CSV table of C-alpha atoms and ligand atoms in Angstrom, one decimal:
chain,number,residue,atom,x,y,z
A,1,MET,CA,-61.9,56.3,71.9
A,2,ASN,CA,-62.9,54.1,74.7
A,3,LYS,CA,-66.7,54.0,75.0
A,4,LYS,CA,-68.3,54.0,78.4
A,5,SER,CA,-69.9,50.7,79.6
A,6,ILE,CA,-73.6,51.3,80.2
A,7,LEU,CA,-75.1,47.9,80.8
A,8,LYS,CA,-73.6,44.6,81.9
A,9,MET,CA,-75.1,41.2,82.4
A,10,ARG,CA,-73.2,38.7,84.5
A,11,ASN,CA,-74.1,35.1,84.6
A,12,VAL,CA,-77.7,35.9,84.3
A,13,SER,CA,-80.2,33.0,84.3
A,14,LYS,CA,-84.0,33.0,84.0
A,15,CYS,CA,-86.6,30.4,84.7
A,16,TYR,CA,-90.4,30.4,84.6
A,17,LYS,CA,-91.4,28.0,87.4
A,18,ASP,CA,-89.3,24.9,86.7
A,19,GLU,CA,-88.5,25.7,83.1
A,20,LEU,CA,-85.0,27.1,82.4
A,21,ILE,CA,-85.3,29.8,79.7
A,22,PHE,CA,-81.6,30.8,79.6
A,23,LYS,CA,-78.5,30.6,81.8
A,24,ASN,CA,-75.0,32.1,81.7
A,25,VAL,CA,-75.9,35.2,79.9
A,26,ASN,CA,-72.9,37.5,79.9
A,27,PHE,CA,-72.9,40.7,78.0
A,28,GLU,CA,-71.7,44.2,77.9
A,29,LEU,CA,-73.3,47.2,76.1
A,30,LYS,CA,-71.4,50.4,75.6
A,31,LYS,CA,-72.7,53.9,75.1
A,32,GLY,CA,-73.7,54.4,71.5
A,33,ASP,CA,-73.7,50.7,70.7
A,34,VAL,CA,-76.4,49.2,68.5
A,35,ILE,CA,-76.6,45.5,69.1
A,36,SER,CA,-79.2,43.0,67.9
A,37,ILE,CA,-80.3,39.8,69.5
A,38,VAL,CA,-81.6,36.9,67.4
A,39,GLY,CA,-82.7,33.4,68.2
A,40,LYS,CA,-85.5,31.1,67.5
A,41,SER,CA,-89.1,31.8,68.7
A,42,GLY,CA,-89.5,31.0,72.4
A,43,CYS,CA,-85.7,31.2,73.2
A,44,GLY,CA,-86.3,34.1,75.6
A,45,LYS,CA,-85.5,37.3,73.7
A,46,SER,CA,-88.5,39.2,75.0
A,47,THR,CA,-87.9,37.7,78.4
A,48,MET,CA,-84.4,39.0,78.4
A,49,LEU,CA,-85.4,42.5,77.4
A,50,LYS,CA,-88.1,42.5,80.1
A,51,CYS,CA,-85.5,41.5,82.7
A,52,ILE,CA,-83.3,44.4,81.7
A,53,ASN,CA,-86.3,46.8,82.2
A,54,LYS,CA,-87.4,44.9,85.4
A,55,LEU,CA,-90.7,43.8,83.9
A,56,GLY,CA,-89.4,40.4,85.1
A,57,GLU,CA,-87.0,39.2,87.8
A,58,ILE,CA,-83.9,37.2,87.0
A,59,ASN,CA,-83.2,34.0,89.0
A,60,SER,CA,-79.4,34.4,89.3
A,61,GLY,CA,-76.6,36.6,88.2
A,62,GLU,CA,-76.7,40.4,88.0
A,63,ILE,CA,-77.6,43.2,85.7
A,64,MET,CA,-75.6,46.4,86.2
A,65,PHE,CA,-76.7,49.8,84.7
A,66,ASN,CA,-73.9,52.4,84.8
A,67,GLY,CA,-72.2,50.3,87.4
A,68,VAL,CA,-75.2,50.0,89.7
A,69,ASN,CA,-77.2,46.8,90.2
A,70,ILE,CA,-80.6,47.4,88.7
A,71,ASN,CA,-82.2,46.1,91.9
A,72,GLU,CA,-80.7,49.1,93.7
A,73,ILE,CA,-82.3,51.6,91.2
A,74,PRO,CA,-85.8,52.8,91.9
A,75,LEU,CA,-88.2,51.4,89.3
A,76,THR,CA,-89.4,54.7,88.0
A,77,VAL,CA,-85.8,55.9,87.6
A,78,LEU,CA,-84.7,52.7,85.8
A,79,ARG,CA,-87.7,52.8,83.4
A,80,GLN,CA,-86.9,56.4,82.5
A,81,LYS,CA,-83.3,55.5,81.8
A,82,ILE,CA,-84.1,52.3,79.9
A,83,GLY,CA,-87.1,52.6,77.5
A,84,ILE,CA,-88.8,49.7,75.9
A,85,VAL,CA,-90.9,49.5,72.7
A,86,PHE,CA,-93.0,46.4,72.2
A,87,GLN,CA,-94.3,44.8,69.1
A,88,GLU,CA,-97.8,45.8,69.8
A,89,TYR,CA,-97.3,49.6,70.3
A,90,ASN,CA,-99.0,49.7,73.7
A,91,LEU,CA,-100.4,53.2,73.2
A,92,PHE,CA,-103.3,54.3,75.4
A,93,ASP,CA,-106.3,53.9,73.2
A,94,HIS,CA,-108.4,56.5,75.2
A,95,LEU,CA,-105.8,59.2,74.7
A,96,THR,CA,-105.1,61.1,71.5
A,97,VAL,CA,-101.6,61.0,69.9
A,98,ILE,CA,-100.5,64.2,71.5
A,99,GLU,CA,-101.8,63.1,74.9
A,100,ASN,CA,-100.0,59.8,74.6
A,101,LEU,CA,-96.8,61.7,73.9
A,102,THR,CA,-97.1,64.3,76.7
A,103,LEU,CA,-98.5,62.1,79.5
A,104,ALA,CA,-95.2,60.8,80.9
A,105,LEU,CA,-93.4,64.2,80.3
A,106,ILE,CA,-96.0,65.9,82.5
A,107,LYS,CA,-96.5,63.1,85.1
A,108,ILE,CA,-93.0,61.7,85.4
A,109,LYS,CA,-90.6,64.4,84.1
A,110,LYS,CA,-92.9,67.1,85.7
A,111,TYR,CA,-92.5,69.3,82.6
A,112,SER,CA,-95.1,72.0,82.1
A,113,LEU,CA,-98.0,71.4,79.7
A,114,ASN,CA,-96.6,74.0,77.3
A,115,ARG,CA,-93.0,72.6,77.3
A,116,SER,CA,-94.4,69.0,76.9
A,117,LEU,CA,-96.6,70.0,74.0
A,118,LYS,CA,-93.7,71.8,72.2
A,119,LEU,CA,-91.4,68.8,72.6
A,120,ALA,CA,-94.1,66.4,71.5
A,121,ARG,CA,-95.0,68.5,68.4
A,122,ASP,CA,-91.4,68.8,67.4
A,123,VAL,CA,-91.0,65.0,67.5
A,124,LEU,CA,-94.3,64.6,65.6
A,125,LYS,CA,-93.0,67.0,62.9
A,126,LYS,CA,-89.9,64.9,62.6
A,127,ILE,CA,-91.8,61.7,62.0
A,128,ASP,CA,-94.2,63.4,59.7
A,129,LEU,CA,-97.3,62.9,61.9
A,130,LEU,CA,-98.1,66.4,63.1
A,131,ASP,CA,-101.4,66.3,61.3
A,132,LYS,CA,-102.4,63.3,63.4
A,133,GLN,CA,-101.8,64.9,66.8
A,134,ASP,CA,-105.5,64.9,67.7
A,135,LYS,CA,-106.3,61.5,66.4
A,136,TYR,CA,-106.8,58.4,68.6
A,137,PRO,CA,-104.6,55.3,68.1
A,138,ASP,CA,-107.4,53.4,66.4
A,139,GLU,CA,-107.5,56.0,63.7
A,140,LEU,CA,-103.9,55.4,62.8
A,141,SER,CA,-102.2,52.7,60.6
A,142,GLY,CA,-100.0,50.1,62.3
A,143,GLY,CA,-96.8,51.9,61.1
A,144,GLN,CA,-98.1,55.2,62.3
A,145,LYS,CA,-99.0,53.8,65.7
A,146,GLN,CA,-95.5,52.2,66.1
A,147,ARG,CA,-93.8,55.5,65.1
A,148,VAL,CA,-95.9,57.2,67.8
A,149,ALA,CA,-94.9,54.5,70.3
A,150,ILE,CA,-91.2,54.9,69.5
A,151,ALA,CA,-91.5,58.7,69.6
A,152,ARG,CA,-93.1,58.5,73.0
A,153,THR,CA,-90.1,56.5,74.2
A,154,LEU,CA,-87.6,58.9,72.5
A,155,LEU,CA,-89.2,61.9,74.3
A,156,MET,CA,-88.2,60.5,77.6
A,157,LYS,CA,-84.6,60.6,76.4
A,158,PRO,CA,-83.7,57.2,77.9
A,159,GLU,CA,-80.0,56.2,77.9
A,160,ILE,CA,-80.9,52.8,76.3
A,161,ILE,CA,-83.8,51.9,74.1
A,162,LEU,CA,-84.9,48.3,73.9
A,163,LEU,CA,-86.9,47.5,70.7
A,164,ASP,CA,-88.7,44.2,70.8
A,165,GLU,CA,-89.7,43.2,67.3
A,166,PRO,CA,-91.0,46.7,66.5
A,167,THR,CA,-92.0,45.8,63.0
A,168,SER,CA,-93.3,42.2,63.2
A,169,ALA,CA,-97.0,43.3,63.4
A,170,LEU,CA,-96.7,45.4,60.3
A,171,ASP,CA,-97.0,44.7,56.6
A,172,LYS,CA,-94.2,45.5,54.2
A,173,GLU,CA,-94.9,49.2,53.4
A,174,MET,CA,-95.5,50.1,57.0
A,175,LYS,CA,-92.4,48.3,58.1
A,176,GLU,CA,-90.4,50.7,55.9
A,177,SER,CA,-91.4,53.8,57.8
A,178,VAL,CA,-90.6,52.3,61.2
A,179,LEU,CA,-87.2,50.9,60.0
A,180,ASN,CA,-86.4,54.3,58.6
A,181,LEU,CA,-87.1,55.9,62.0
A,182,ILE,CA,-84.9,53.4,63.7
A,183,LYS,CA,-82.1,54.1,61.2
A,184,GLU,CA,-82.4,57.8,62.1
A,185,MET,CA,-82.0,56.8,65.8
A,186,VAL,CA,-78.9,54.8,64.9
A,187,LYS,CA,-77.4,57.8,63.1
A,188,GLU,CA,-78.0,59.9,66.2
A,189,ASP,CA,-75.8,57.6,68.2
A,190,MET,CA,-78.4,56.2,70.4
A,191,THR,CA,-77.7,53.1,72.5
A,192,LEU,CA,-80.1,50.4,71.2
A,193,ILE,CA,-80.8,46.7,71.8
A,194,ILE,CA,-82.9,45.4,68.9
A,195,VAL,CA,-84.8,42.1,68.6
A,196,SER,CA,-85.9,41.8,65.1
A,197,HIS,CA,-86.4,39.2,62.4
A,198,GLU,CA,-85.5,41.7,59.6
A,199,GLU,CA,-82.2,40.1,58.8
A,200,ASN,CA,-81.0,42.6,56.2
A,201,PHE,CA,-81.9,45.5,58.5
A,202,VAL,CA,-80.3,44.0,61.5
A,203,GLU,CA,-77.1,43.3,59.6
A,204,ASN,CA,-77.1,46.9,58.3
A,205,VAL,CA,-77.5,48.7,61.5
A,206,SER,CA,-75.9,46.6,64.2
A,207,ASP,CA,-72.4,46.9,65.6
A,208,LYS,CA,-72.8,43.3,66.9
A,209,ILE,CA,-75.3,40.6,66.6
A,210,PHE,CA,-75.8,38.0,69.3
A,211,LYS,CA,-77.7,34.7,69.3
A,212,LEU,CA,-79.6,33.7,72.4
A,213,ASP,CA,-80.2,30.1,73.4
A,214,LYS,CA,-80.6,28.2,76.6
A,215,ASN,CA,-76.8,28.2,77.2
A,216,GLY,CA,-76.3,32.0,76.8
A,217,LEU,CA,-75.7,34.7,74.4
A,218,LYS,CA,-73.0,34.2,71.7
A,219,GLU,CA,-71.7,36.8,69.3
A,220,LEU,CA,-72.3,35.8,65.7
B,1,LIG,N1,-94.9,35.0,81.9
B,1,LIG,C1,-94.5,33.8,81.5
B,1,LIG,N2,-94.8,32.7,82.3
B,1,LIG,C2,-94.3,31.5,81.9
B,1,LIG,N3,-93.7,31.3,80.8
B,1,LIG,C3,-93.4,32.3,80.0
B,1,LIG,C4,-93.8,33.6,80.3
B,1,LIG,N4,-93.4,34.5,79.3
B,1,LIG,C5,-92.8,33.7,78.4
B,1,LIG,N5,-92.8,32.4,78.8
B,1,LIG,C6,-92.1,31.3,78.1
B,1,LIG,O1,-90.7,31.6,78.1
B,1,LIG,C7,-90.1,31.2,76.8
B,1,LIG,C8,-89.5,32.4,76.2
B,1,LIG,O2,-90.5,33.4,75.8
B,1,LIG,P1,-90.1,34.7,75.1
B,1,LIG,O3,-91.4,35.4,74.8
B,1,LIG,O4,-89.1,35.4,75.9
B,1,LIG,O5,-89.5,34.2,73.7
B,1,LIG,P2,-89.0,35.0,72.4
B,1,LIG,O6,-87.6,34.6,72.2
B,1,LIG,O7,-89.2,36.4,72.6
B,1,LIG,O8,-89.9,34.4,71.3
B,1,LIG,P3,-90.6,35.1,70.0
B,1,LIG,O9,-89.4,35.2,69.0
B,1,LIG,O10,-91.7,34.2,69.6
B,1,LIG,O11,-91.1,36.5,70.4
B,1,LIG,C9,-91.3,30.6,76.0
B,1,LIG,O12,-91.2,29.2,76.1
B,1,LIG,C10,-92.5,31.2,76.7
B,1,LIG,O13,-93.6,30.2,76.5
B,2,LIG,MG1,-90.5,37.9,71.7
Protein backbone atom coordinates (compact mmCIF):
# COMPACT_ATOMS: atom_id res chain seq x y z
CA MET A 1 0.00 0.00 0.00
CA ASN A 2 1.24 3.45 -0.90
CA LYS A 3 1.58 5.55 2.22
CA LYS A 4 0.61 9.20 2.09
CA SER A 5 3.41 11.76 2.09
CA ILE A 6 3.02 14.01 5.11
CA LEU A 7 6.21 16.07 5.34
CA LYS A 8 8.66 17.09 2.67
CA MET A 9 11.83 19.15 2.96
CA ARG A 10 13.26 20.49 -0.29
CA ASN A 11 16.77 21.94 -0.47
CA VAL A 12 16.48 23.31 3.03
CA SER A 13 19.39 25.26 4.47
CA LYS A 14 19.84 26.90 7.82
CA CYS A 15 22.38 29.43 9.08
CA TYR A 16 22.77 31.18 12.39
CA LYS A 17 24.13 34.61 11.44
CA ASP A 18 27.08 33.76 9.14
CA GLU A 19 27.46 30.19 10.25
CA LEU A 20 26.04 27.54 7.93
CA ILE A 21 24.50 24.75 10.01
CA PHE A 22 23.25 22.59 7.12
CA LYS A 23 22.32 22.88 3.45
CA ASN A 24 20.64 20.70 0.81
CA VAL A 25 18.40 18.88 3.22
CA ASN A 26 15.94 16.81 1.17
CA PHE A 27 13.65 14.45 2.88
CA GLU A 28 10.21 12.92 2.75
CA LEU A 29 8.23 11.49 5.62
CA LYS A 30 5.20 9.30 5.03
CA LYS A 31 2.27 8.71 7.32
CA GLY A 32 3.13 6.03 9.87
CA ASP A 33 6.88 6.30 9.25
CA VAL A 34 9.25 6.23 12.19
CA ILE A 35 12.52 7.78 11.19
CA SER A 36 15.54 8.67 13.27
CA ILE A 37 18.13 11.34 12.78
CA VAL A 38 21.64 10.91 14.08
CA GLY A 39 24.77 13.01 13.75
CA LYS A 40 27.46 14.46 15.92
CA SER A 41 26.77 17.00 18.63
CA GLY A 42 26.24 20.44 17.14
CA CYS A 43 25.44 19.19 13.61
CA GLY A 44 21.99 20.76 13.75
CA LYS A 45 19.55 17.99 14.70
CA SER A 46 17.64 20.11 17.22
CA THR A 47 17.78 23.05 14.84
CA MET A 48 16.20 20.93 12.12
CA LEU A 49 13.34 19.77 14.35
CA LYS A 50 12.74 23.35 15.44
CA CYS A 51 12.55 24.47 11.81
CA ILE A 52 9.90 21.81 11.10
CA ASN A 53 7.86 23.12 14.05
CA LYS A 54 8.62 26.76 13.11
CA LEU A 55 10.45 27.47 16.31
CA GLY A 56 13.12 28.67 13.90
CA GLU A 57 13.14 29.99 10.34
CA ILE A 58 14.94 28.30 7.47
CA ASN A 59 17.18 30.37 5.16
CA SER A 60 16.30 28.69 1.89
CA GLY A 61 14.31 25.81 0.48
CA GLU A 62 10.87 24.78 1.61
CA ILE A 63 9.14 22.59 4.11
CA MET A 64 5.78 21.19 3.06
CA PHE A 65 3.25 19.68 5.44
CA ASN A 66 0.48 17.71 3.70
CA GLY A 67 1.38 19.52 0.49
CA VAL A 68 1.20 23.03 1.98
CA ASN A 69 4.23 25.22 2.67
CA ILE A 70 4.49 25.54 6.45
CA ASN A 71 4.78 29.31 6.06
CA GLU A 72 1.20 29.31 4.81
CA ILE A 73 -0.11 27.44 7.85
CA PRO A 74 -1.12 29.46 10.92
CA LEU A 75 1.34 28.79 13.73
CA THR A 76 -1.23 27.51 16.20
CA VAL A 77 -2.55 25.06 13.62
CA LEU A 78 0.93 23.87 12.63
CA ARG A 79 1.95 23.36 16.27
CA GLN A 80 -1.18 21.30 16.89
CA LYS A 81 -0.43 19.11 13.89
CA ILE A 82 3.27 18.73 14.60
CA GLY A 83 4.03 18.15 18.27
CA ILE A 84 7.51 18.36 19.74
CA VAL A 85 8.95 16.82 22.89
CA PHE A 86 12.24 18.23 24.13
CA GLN A 87 14.98 16.69 26.19
CA GLU A 88 14.12 18.77 29.24
CA TYR A 89 10.40 18.00 29.54
CA ASN A 90 9.22 21.64 29.46
CA LEU A 91 6.35 21.04 31.85
CA PHE A 92 4.82 24.03 33.59
CA ASP A 93 6.25 23.86 37.11
CA HIS A 94 3.42 25.86 38.69
CA LEU A 95 0.76 23.48 37.36
CA THR A 96 -0.06 19.98 38.58
CA VAL A 97 0.29 16.97 36.30
CA ILE A 98 -3.40 16.96 35.43
CA GLU A 99 -3.36 20.73 34.81
CA ASN A 100 -0.32 20.35 32.55
CA LEU A 101 -2.20 17.74 30.55
CA THR A 102 -5.52 19.55 30.26
CA LEU A 103 -4.28 23.11 29.64
CA ALA A 104 -3.96 22.92 25.85
CA LEU A 105 -7.04 20.72 25.49
CA ILE A 106 -9.11 23.44 27.15
CA LYS A 107 -7.36 26.53 25.76
CA ILE A 108 -6.49 25.38 22.25
CA LYS A 109 -8.79 22.48 21.42
CA LYS A 110 -11.62 24.21 23.35
CA TYR A 111 -12.72 20.96 24.96
CA SER A 112 -14.85 21.15 28.09
CA LEU A 113 -13.16 20.70 31.45
CA ASN A 114 -14.87 17.33 31.97
CA ARG A 115 -13.92 15.96 28.57
CA SER A 116 -10.32 17.18 29.03
CA LEU A 117 -10.06 15.62 32.48
CA LYS A 118 -11.38 12.32 31.19
CA LEU A 119 -8.93 12.21 28.27
CA ALA A 120 -6.02 13.20 30.49
CA ARG A 121 -6.89 10.61 33.15
CA ASP A 122 -7.20 7.89 30.50
CA VAL A 123 -3.70 8.70 29.26
CA LEU A 124 -2.32 8.84 32.81
CA LYS A 125 -3.79 5.42 33.48
CA LYS A 126 -2.08 4.07 30.37
CA ILE A 127 1.32 5.37 31.45
CA ASP A 128 0.73 4.24 35.01
CA LEU A 129 0.82 7.71 36.56
CA LEU A 130 -2.79 8.25 37.56
CA ASP A 131 -1.77 8.41 41.22
CA LYS A 132 0.44 11.44 40.38
CA GLN A 133 -2.28 13.56 38.82
CA ASP A 134 -2.26 16.16 41.60
CA LYS A 135 1.52 16.32 42.01
CA TYR A 136 3.68 19.14 40.70
CA PRO A 137 6.50 18.37 38.24
CA ASP A 138 9.21 18.82 40.86
CA GLU A 139 7.61 15.99 42.85
CA LEU A 140 8.17 13.56 39.96
CA SER A 141 11.23 11.63 38.82
CA GLY A 142 12.86 12.55 35.51
CA GLY A 143 11.32 9.54 33.75
CA GLN A 144 7.88 10.37 35.11
CA LYS A 145 8.21 14.00 34.00
CA GLN A 146 9.21 12.95 30.52
CA ARG A 147 6.31 10.52 30.27
CA VAL A 148 3.93 13.30 31.30
CA ALA A 149 5.52 15.60 28.68
CA ILE A 150 5.04 12.95 25.99
CA ALA A 151 1.50 12.26 27.18
CA ARG A 152 0.71 15.97 26.91
CA THR A 153 1.83 15.93 23.29
CA LEU A 154 -0.09 12.71 22.57
CA LEU A 155 -3.32 14.21 23.94
CA MET A 156 -3.25 16.85 21.23
CA LYS A 157 -3.25 14.05 18.63
CA PRO A 158 -0.70 15.65 16.34
CA GLU A 159 -0.09 14.09 12.93
CA ILE A 160 3.67 14.05 13.51
CA ILE A 161 5.57 13.91 16.78
CA LEU A 162 9.16 15.14 16.95
CA LEU A 163 11.18 13.67 19.80
CA ASP A 164 14.41 15.51 20.53
CA GLU A 165 16.62 13.32 22.71
CA PRO A 166 13.77 12.47 25.05
CA THR A 167 15.92 10.22 27.23
CA SER A 168 19.26 11.99 27.35
CA ALA A 169 18.57 13.70 30.68
CA LEU A 170 17.60 10.41 32.30
CA ASP A 171 19.54 7.68 34.06
CA LYS A 172 19.38 4.08 32.93
CA GLU A 173 16.31 2.88 34.80
CA MET A 174 14.28 5.96 33.97
CA LYS A 175 15.20 5.70 30.30
CA GLU A 176 13.58 2.31 30.15
CA SER A 177 10.10 3.63 31.00
CA VAL A 178 10.30 6.41 28.41
CA LEU A 179 11.67 4.12 25.69
CA ASN A 180 8.84 1.69 26.40
CA LEU A 181 6.29 4.46 25.99
CA ILE A 182 7.85 5.42 22.65
CA LYS A 183 7.74 1.75 21.59
CA GLU A 184 4.01 1.76 22.31
CA MET A 185 3.66 4.85 20.13
CA VAL A 186 5.49 3.06 17.32
CA LYS A 187 3.11 0.10 17.64
CA GLU A 188 0.17 2.46 17.33
CA ASP A 189 1.41 3.55 13.90
CA MET A 190 2.26 7.08 14.86
CA THR A 191 4.42 9.19 12.59
CA LEU A 192 7.59 10.01 14.45
CA ILE A 193 10.92 11.72 13.91
CA ILE A 194 13.30 10.70 16.66
CA VAL A 195 16.64 12.24 17.56
CA SER A 196 18.34 9.94 20.02
CA HIS A 197 21.73 8.61 20.98
CA GLU A 198 20.23 5.28 22.06
CA GLU A 199 21.68 3.30 19.16
CA ASN A 200 20.04 -0.05 19.89
CA PHE A 201 16.69 1.57 20.44
CA VAL A 202 16.92 3.64 17.26
CA GLU A 203 17.84 0.58 15.20
CA ASN A 204 14.96 -1.38 16.67
CA VAL A 205 12.17 1.10 16.13
CA SER A 206 13.11 3.05 13.00
CA ASP A 207 11.98 2.40 9.44
CA LYS A 208 14.92 4.52 8.28
CA ILE A 209 17.89 6.19 9.91
CA PHE A 210 19.40 9.38 8.51
CA LYS A 211 22.66 11.09 9.31
CA LEU A 212 22.75 14.87 9.33
CA ASP A 213 25.82 16.94 8.52
CA LYS A 214 26.56 20.29 6.91
CA ASN A 215 25.92 18.88 3.44
CA GLY A 216 22.54 17.38 4.11
CA LEU A 217 20.70 14.35 5.30
CA LYS A 218 21.86 10.93 4.09
CA GLU A 219 20.08 7.66 4.67
CA LEU A 220 22.32 5.14 6.48
N1 LIG B 1 19.79 30.11 18.68
C1 LIG B 1 21.01 29.88 18.20
N2 LIG B 1 21.79 30.90 17.79
C2 LIG B 1 23.01 30.69 17.26
N3 LIG B 1 23.57 29.47 17.11
C3 LIG B 1 22.84 28.42 17.50
C4 LIG B 1 21.54 28.56 18.07
N4 LIG B 1 21.06 27.32 18.37
C5 LIG B 1 22.02 26.46 18.00
N5 LIG B 1 23.09 27.10 17.49
C6 LIG B 1 24.31 26.46 16.93
O1 LIG B 1 23.91 25.66 15.84
C7 LIG B 1 24.61 24.44 15.83
C8 LIG B 1 23.62 23.29 15.84
O2 LIG B 1 23.00 23.21 17.11
P1 LIG B 1 21.91 22.12 17.46
O3 LIG B 1 21.47 22.36 18.84
O4 LIG B 1 20.91 22.07 16.40
O5 LIG B 1 22.81 20.78 17.38
P2 LIG B 1 22.44 19.28 17.72
O6 LIG B 1 22.80 18.45 16.54
O7 LIG B 1 21.06 19.21 18.22
O8 LIG B 1 23.48 18.95 18.90
P3 LIG B 1 23.31 18.00 20.19
O9 LIG B 1 23.48 16.58 19.69
O10 LIG B 1 24.44 18.41 21.08
O11 LIG B 1 21.96 18.25 20.79
C9 LIG B 1 25.57 24.48 17.01
O12 LIG B 1 26.83 24.88 16.54
C10 LIG B 1 24.96 25.52 17.93
O13 LIG B 1 25.97 26.15 18.66
MG1 LIG C 1 20.18 18.70 20.07
